XYZ file of C-alpha atoms in Angstrom:
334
model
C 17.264 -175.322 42.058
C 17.351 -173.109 38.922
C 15.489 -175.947 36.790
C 12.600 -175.895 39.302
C 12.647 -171.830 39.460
C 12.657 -172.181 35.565
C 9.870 -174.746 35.850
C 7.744 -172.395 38.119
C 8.043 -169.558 36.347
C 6.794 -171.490 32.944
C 3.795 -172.513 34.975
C 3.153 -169.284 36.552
C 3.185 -167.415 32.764
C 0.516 -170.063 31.919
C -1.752 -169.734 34.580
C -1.788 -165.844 33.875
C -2.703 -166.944 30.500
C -5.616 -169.113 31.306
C -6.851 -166.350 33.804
C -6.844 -163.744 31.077
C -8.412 -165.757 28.479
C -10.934 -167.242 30.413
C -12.162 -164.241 31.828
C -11.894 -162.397 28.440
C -14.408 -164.934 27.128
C -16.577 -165.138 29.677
C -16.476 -161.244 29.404
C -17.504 -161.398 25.587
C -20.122 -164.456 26.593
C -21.949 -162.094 28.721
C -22.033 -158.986 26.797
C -23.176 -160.620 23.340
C -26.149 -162.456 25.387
C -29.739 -161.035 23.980
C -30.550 -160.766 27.909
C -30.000 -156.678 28.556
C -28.919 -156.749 32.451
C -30.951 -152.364 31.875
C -33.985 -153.954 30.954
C -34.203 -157.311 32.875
C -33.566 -154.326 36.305
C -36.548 -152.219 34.935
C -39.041 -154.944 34.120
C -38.483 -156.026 37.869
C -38.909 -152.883 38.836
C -41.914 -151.695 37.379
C -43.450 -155.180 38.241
C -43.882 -154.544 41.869
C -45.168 -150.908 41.150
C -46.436 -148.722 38.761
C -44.039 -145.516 37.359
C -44.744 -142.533 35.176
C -43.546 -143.334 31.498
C -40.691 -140.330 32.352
C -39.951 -142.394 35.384
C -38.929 -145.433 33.608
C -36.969 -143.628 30.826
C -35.043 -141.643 33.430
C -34.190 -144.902 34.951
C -33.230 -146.548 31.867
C -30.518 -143.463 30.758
C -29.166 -143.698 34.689
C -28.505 -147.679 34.638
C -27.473 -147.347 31.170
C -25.234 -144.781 32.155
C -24.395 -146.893 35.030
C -23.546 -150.446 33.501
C -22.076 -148.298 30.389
C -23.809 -150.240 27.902
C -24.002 -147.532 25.425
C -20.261 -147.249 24.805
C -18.656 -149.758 22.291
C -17.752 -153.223 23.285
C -13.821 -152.430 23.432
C -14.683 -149.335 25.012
C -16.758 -151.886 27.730
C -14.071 -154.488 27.719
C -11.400 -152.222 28.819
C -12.855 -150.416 31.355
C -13.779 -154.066 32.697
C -10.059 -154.723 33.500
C -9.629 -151.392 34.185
C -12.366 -151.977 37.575
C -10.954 -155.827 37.906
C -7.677 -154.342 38.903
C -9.262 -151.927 41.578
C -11.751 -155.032 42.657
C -14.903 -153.329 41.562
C -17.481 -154.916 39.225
C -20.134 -152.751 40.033
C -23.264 -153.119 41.883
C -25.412 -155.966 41.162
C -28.685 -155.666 40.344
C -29.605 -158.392 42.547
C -29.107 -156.676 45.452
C -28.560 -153.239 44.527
C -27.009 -151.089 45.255
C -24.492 -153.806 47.306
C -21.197 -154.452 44.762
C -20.955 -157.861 42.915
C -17.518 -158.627 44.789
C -19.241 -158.085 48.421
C -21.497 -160.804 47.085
C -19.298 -163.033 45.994
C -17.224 -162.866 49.072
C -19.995 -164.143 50.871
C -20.415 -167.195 48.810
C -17.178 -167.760 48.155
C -16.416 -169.681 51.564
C -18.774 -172.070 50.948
C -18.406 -173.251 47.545
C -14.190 -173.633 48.578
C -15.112 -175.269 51.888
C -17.770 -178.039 50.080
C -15.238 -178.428 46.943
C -11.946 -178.346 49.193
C -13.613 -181.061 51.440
C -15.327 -183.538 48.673
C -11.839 -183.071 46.769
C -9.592 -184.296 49.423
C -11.748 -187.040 50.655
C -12.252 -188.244 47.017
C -8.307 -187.853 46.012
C -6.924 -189.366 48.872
C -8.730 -192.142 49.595
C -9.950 -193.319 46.181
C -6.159 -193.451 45.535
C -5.418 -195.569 48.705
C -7.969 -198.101 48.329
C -7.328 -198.097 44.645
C -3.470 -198.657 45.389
C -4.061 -201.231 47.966
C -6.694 -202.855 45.584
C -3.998 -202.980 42.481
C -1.696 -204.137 44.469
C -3.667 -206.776 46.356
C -5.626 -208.421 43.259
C -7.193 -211.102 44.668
C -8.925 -209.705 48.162
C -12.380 -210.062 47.865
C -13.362 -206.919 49.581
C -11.249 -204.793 47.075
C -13.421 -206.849 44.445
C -16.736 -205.944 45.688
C -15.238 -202.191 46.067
C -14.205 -202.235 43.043
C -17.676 -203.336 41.484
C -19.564 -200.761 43.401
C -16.922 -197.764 42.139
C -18.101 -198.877 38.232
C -21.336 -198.327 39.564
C -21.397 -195.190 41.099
C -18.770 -193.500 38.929
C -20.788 -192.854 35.344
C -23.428 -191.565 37.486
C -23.864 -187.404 37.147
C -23.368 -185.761 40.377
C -27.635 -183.677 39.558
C -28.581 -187.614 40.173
C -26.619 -188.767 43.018
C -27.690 -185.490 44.662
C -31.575 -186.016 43.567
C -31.690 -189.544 45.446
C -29.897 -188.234 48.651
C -32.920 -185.731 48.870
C -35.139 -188.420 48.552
C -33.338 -190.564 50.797
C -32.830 -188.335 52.942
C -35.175 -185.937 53.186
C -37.995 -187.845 52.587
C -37.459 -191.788 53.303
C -35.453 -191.103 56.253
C -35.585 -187.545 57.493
C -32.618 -187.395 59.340
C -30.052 -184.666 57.572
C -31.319 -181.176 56.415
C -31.791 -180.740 52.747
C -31.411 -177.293 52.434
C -29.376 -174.323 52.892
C -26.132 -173.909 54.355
C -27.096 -173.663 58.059
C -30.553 -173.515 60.485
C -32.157 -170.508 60.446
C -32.568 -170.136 64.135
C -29.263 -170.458 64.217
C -27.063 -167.207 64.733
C -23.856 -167.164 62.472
C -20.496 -167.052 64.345
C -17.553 -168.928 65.543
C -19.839 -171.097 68.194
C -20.331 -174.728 67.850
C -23.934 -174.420 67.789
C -23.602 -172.387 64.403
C -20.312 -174.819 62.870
C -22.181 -178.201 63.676
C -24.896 -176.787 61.738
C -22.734 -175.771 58.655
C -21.465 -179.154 59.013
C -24.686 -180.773 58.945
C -26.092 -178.896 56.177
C -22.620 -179.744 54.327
C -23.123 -183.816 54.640
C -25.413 -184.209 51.497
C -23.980 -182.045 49.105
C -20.327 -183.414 49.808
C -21.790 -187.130 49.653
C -22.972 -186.380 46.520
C -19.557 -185.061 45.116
C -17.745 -187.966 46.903
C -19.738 -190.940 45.457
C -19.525 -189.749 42.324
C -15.637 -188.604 42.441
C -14.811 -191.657 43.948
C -14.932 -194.401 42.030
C -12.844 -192.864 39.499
C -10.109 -191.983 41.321
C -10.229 -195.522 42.901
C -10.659 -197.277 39.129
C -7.746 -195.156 38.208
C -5.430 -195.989 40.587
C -5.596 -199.675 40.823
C -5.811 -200.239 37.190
C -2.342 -197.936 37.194
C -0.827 -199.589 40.199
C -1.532 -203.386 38.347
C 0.847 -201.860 35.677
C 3.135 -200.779 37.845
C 3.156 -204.274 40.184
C 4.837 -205.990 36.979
C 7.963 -203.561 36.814
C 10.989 -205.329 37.613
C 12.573 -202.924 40.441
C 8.941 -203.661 42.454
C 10.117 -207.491 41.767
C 13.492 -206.807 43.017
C 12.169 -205.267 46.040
C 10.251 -208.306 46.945
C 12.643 -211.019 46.303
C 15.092 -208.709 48.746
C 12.762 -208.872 51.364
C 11.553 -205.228 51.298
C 8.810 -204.888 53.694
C 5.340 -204.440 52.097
C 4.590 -201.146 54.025
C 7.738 -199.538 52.132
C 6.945 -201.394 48.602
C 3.102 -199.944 48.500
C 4.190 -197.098 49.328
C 7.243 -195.792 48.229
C 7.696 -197.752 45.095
C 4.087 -198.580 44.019
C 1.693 -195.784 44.486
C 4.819 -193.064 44.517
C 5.251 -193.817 40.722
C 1.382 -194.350 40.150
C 0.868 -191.083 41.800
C 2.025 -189.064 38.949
C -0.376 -189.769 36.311
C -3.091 -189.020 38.903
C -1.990 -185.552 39.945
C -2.464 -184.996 36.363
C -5.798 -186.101 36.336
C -6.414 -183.735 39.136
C -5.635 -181.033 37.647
C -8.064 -181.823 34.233
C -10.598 -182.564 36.668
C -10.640 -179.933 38.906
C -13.108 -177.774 36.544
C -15.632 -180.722 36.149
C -16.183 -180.803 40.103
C -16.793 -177.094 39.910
C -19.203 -177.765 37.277
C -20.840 -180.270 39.606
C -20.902 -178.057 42.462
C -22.623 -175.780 40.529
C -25.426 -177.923 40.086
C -25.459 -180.144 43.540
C -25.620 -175.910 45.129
C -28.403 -175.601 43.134
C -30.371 -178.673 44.102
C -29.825 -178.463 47.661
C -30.086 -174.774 48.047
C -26.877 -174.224 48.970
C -25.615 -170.494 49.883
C -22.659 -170.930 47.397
C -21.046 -169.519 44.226
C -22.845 -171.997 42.093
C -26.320 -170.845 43.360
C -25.460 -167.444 42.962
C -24.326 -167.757 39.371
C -27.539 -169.500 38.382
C -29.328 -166.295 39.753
C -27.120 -163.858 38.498
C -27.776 -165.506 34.570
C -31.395 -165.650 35.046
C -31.981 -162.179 36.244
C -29.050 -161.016 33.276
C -27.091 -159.437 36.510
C -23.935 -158.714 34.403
C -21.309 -158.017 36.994
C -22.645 -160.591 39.291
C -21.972 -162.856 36.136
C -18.308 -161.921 35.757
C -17.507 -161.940 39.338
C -18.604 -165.266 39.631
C -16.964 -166.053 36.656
C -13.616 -164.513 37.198
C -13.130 -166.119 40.822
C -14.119 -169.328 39.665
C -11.278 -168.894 36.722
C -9.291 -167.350 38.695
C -9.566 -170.351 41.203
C -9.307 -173.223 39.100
C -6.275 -172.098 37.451
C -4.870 -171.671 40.333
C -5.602 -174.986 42.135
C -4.311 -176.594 38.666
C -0.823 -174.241 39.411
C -0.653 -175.738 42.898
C -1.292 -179.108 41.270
C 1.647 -179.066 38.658
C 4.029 -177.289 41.483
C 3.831 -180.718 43.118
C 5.224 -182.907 40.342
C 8.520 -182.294 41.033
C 8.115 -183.537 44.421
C 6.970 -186.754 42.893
C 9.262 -187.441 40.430
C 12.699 -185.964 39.826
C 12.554 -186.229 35.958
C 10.537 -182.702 35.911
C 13.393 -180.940 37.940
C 15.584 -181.766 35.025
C 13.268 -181.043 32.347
């Protein structure tokens, strides 16, 4: 019990590292950018209507003011954790004067609700029929899965996602394309309003889960046909072990492990590709409101994006290395 208490606390110290460091950069990312979040809010402003030269210079010293962009960069990276701590980021300028964080709250669910779902689907059963295909070498319908999974898997998620529109928007119109729920439709706990977020939600998952899948399935059998040759999986069989029991406890138990590394390294590329399959299919999430956030130079919509999604990863990965032990017993002694 101590060793795994040790073991926890070693991962919890590094995933306060990663936090700090990511967000630290992405703090110093922002603020050295040539946009200036002061001007990029004025030149919107005075582009729907016309102000008095005064006007726009009082209105540059109060969002300067504001946004503190005239103190020195230590001076601004300080008082950034200093507001982190409290939750407050400031107002964005995308919707001002409504805080960053109340933004971000609202697209929060829906980025973790399309990434929780595509990740599960993708983990669990690319690693079951991968498993079952390693360990069964010579079915022919593991073979044909097989050659469709080197097929779909180089493929970026922006494509996948580009030919489901078309598919399906298009060639067959028979799934919405875009947003995250009808707009006649009043949002709520009522089924009329969920089996429209789960409509909307079919073709940006699919496009996560064809691409995720094949190399979760690739990865597992060609680990499993290692692991088929080991002689306690030999022993087994010669005892009369039933095949249930081999698969499952000696086969993909072991195979697992490597895997729920993978996981972890790949948790931050599937963000990456939510990011852009949000974008292509309009999707009310944290990707699309990131990609607004840079263009209009929005700042503290920028870092609370940015400091969520750290923030989440890292602590996904946590969760991830938390269940080694559970897998195999050589980490509880480590």
């Amino acid at each position: 019990m101590n060793g795994y208490l040790w073991f926890v606390g070693k991962r919890a110290l590094q995933l306060l590292a990663v936090v700090f460091f990511g967000v630290s950069a992405t703090f110093f990312v922002t603020h050295l950018s040539p946009i200036s979040p002061v001007e990029a809010a004025l030149g919107r402003m005075t582009a729907r209507s016309n102000f008095a030269p005064e006007a726009i210079a009082a209105m540059r010293e109060a969002l300067t003011e504001m946004y503190g962009v005239n103190e020195p960069l230590l001076s601004q990276y300080v008082n950034f954790w200093m507001r982190l701590f409290r939750g407050d980021l400031g107002p964005s300028l995308l919707a001002f004067p409504t805080p960053a964080m109340d933004l971000v709250m609202r697209a929060m669910p829906w980025t973790v609700g399309l990434l929780v779902l595509s990740t599960i689907i993708t983990f669990i059963v690319g690693n079951i029929l991968g498993g079952l295909a390693g360990y069964s070498q010579n079915n022919k319908f593991f073979k044909a899965f097989g050659i469709i999974s080197m097929g779909l898997q180089p493929i970026p998620y922006y494509i996948v996602a580009f030919i489901l529109l078309i598919i399906f928007g298009f060639l067959w119109p028979v799934l919405p394309i875009s947003g995250g729920f009808a707009m006649n439709v009043t949002p709520g706990w009522t089924w009329p309003f969920i089996s429209s977020v789960l409509q909307h939600a079919i073709l940006p998952s699919m496009s996560l889960v064809l691409v995720g899948f094949g190399g979760w399935f690739l990865g597992m059998r060609a680990l499993v046909s290692n692991v088929v040759t080991e002689d306690y999986v030999t022993y087994a069989e010669l005892a009369g072990v039933r095949r249930h029991t081999i698969v499952s406890g000696y086969v993909m138990r072991n195979a697992l492990v490597p895997q729920l590394t993978a996981l972890a390294m790949t948790l931050g590329g599937v963000f990456s590709g939510t990011v852009i399959t949000e974008q292509v299919f309009n999707y009310p999430g944290l990707g699309s409101l990131l990609i607004d956030a840079v263009n209009a130079g929005d700042y503290s919509l920028v870092l609370a994006v940015s400091t969520i999604s750290v923030a989440a990863v890292a602590i996904a990965i946590f969760v991830v290395d938390l269940l080694y032990p559970l897998l195999d017993p050589r980490v509880r002694a480590e």
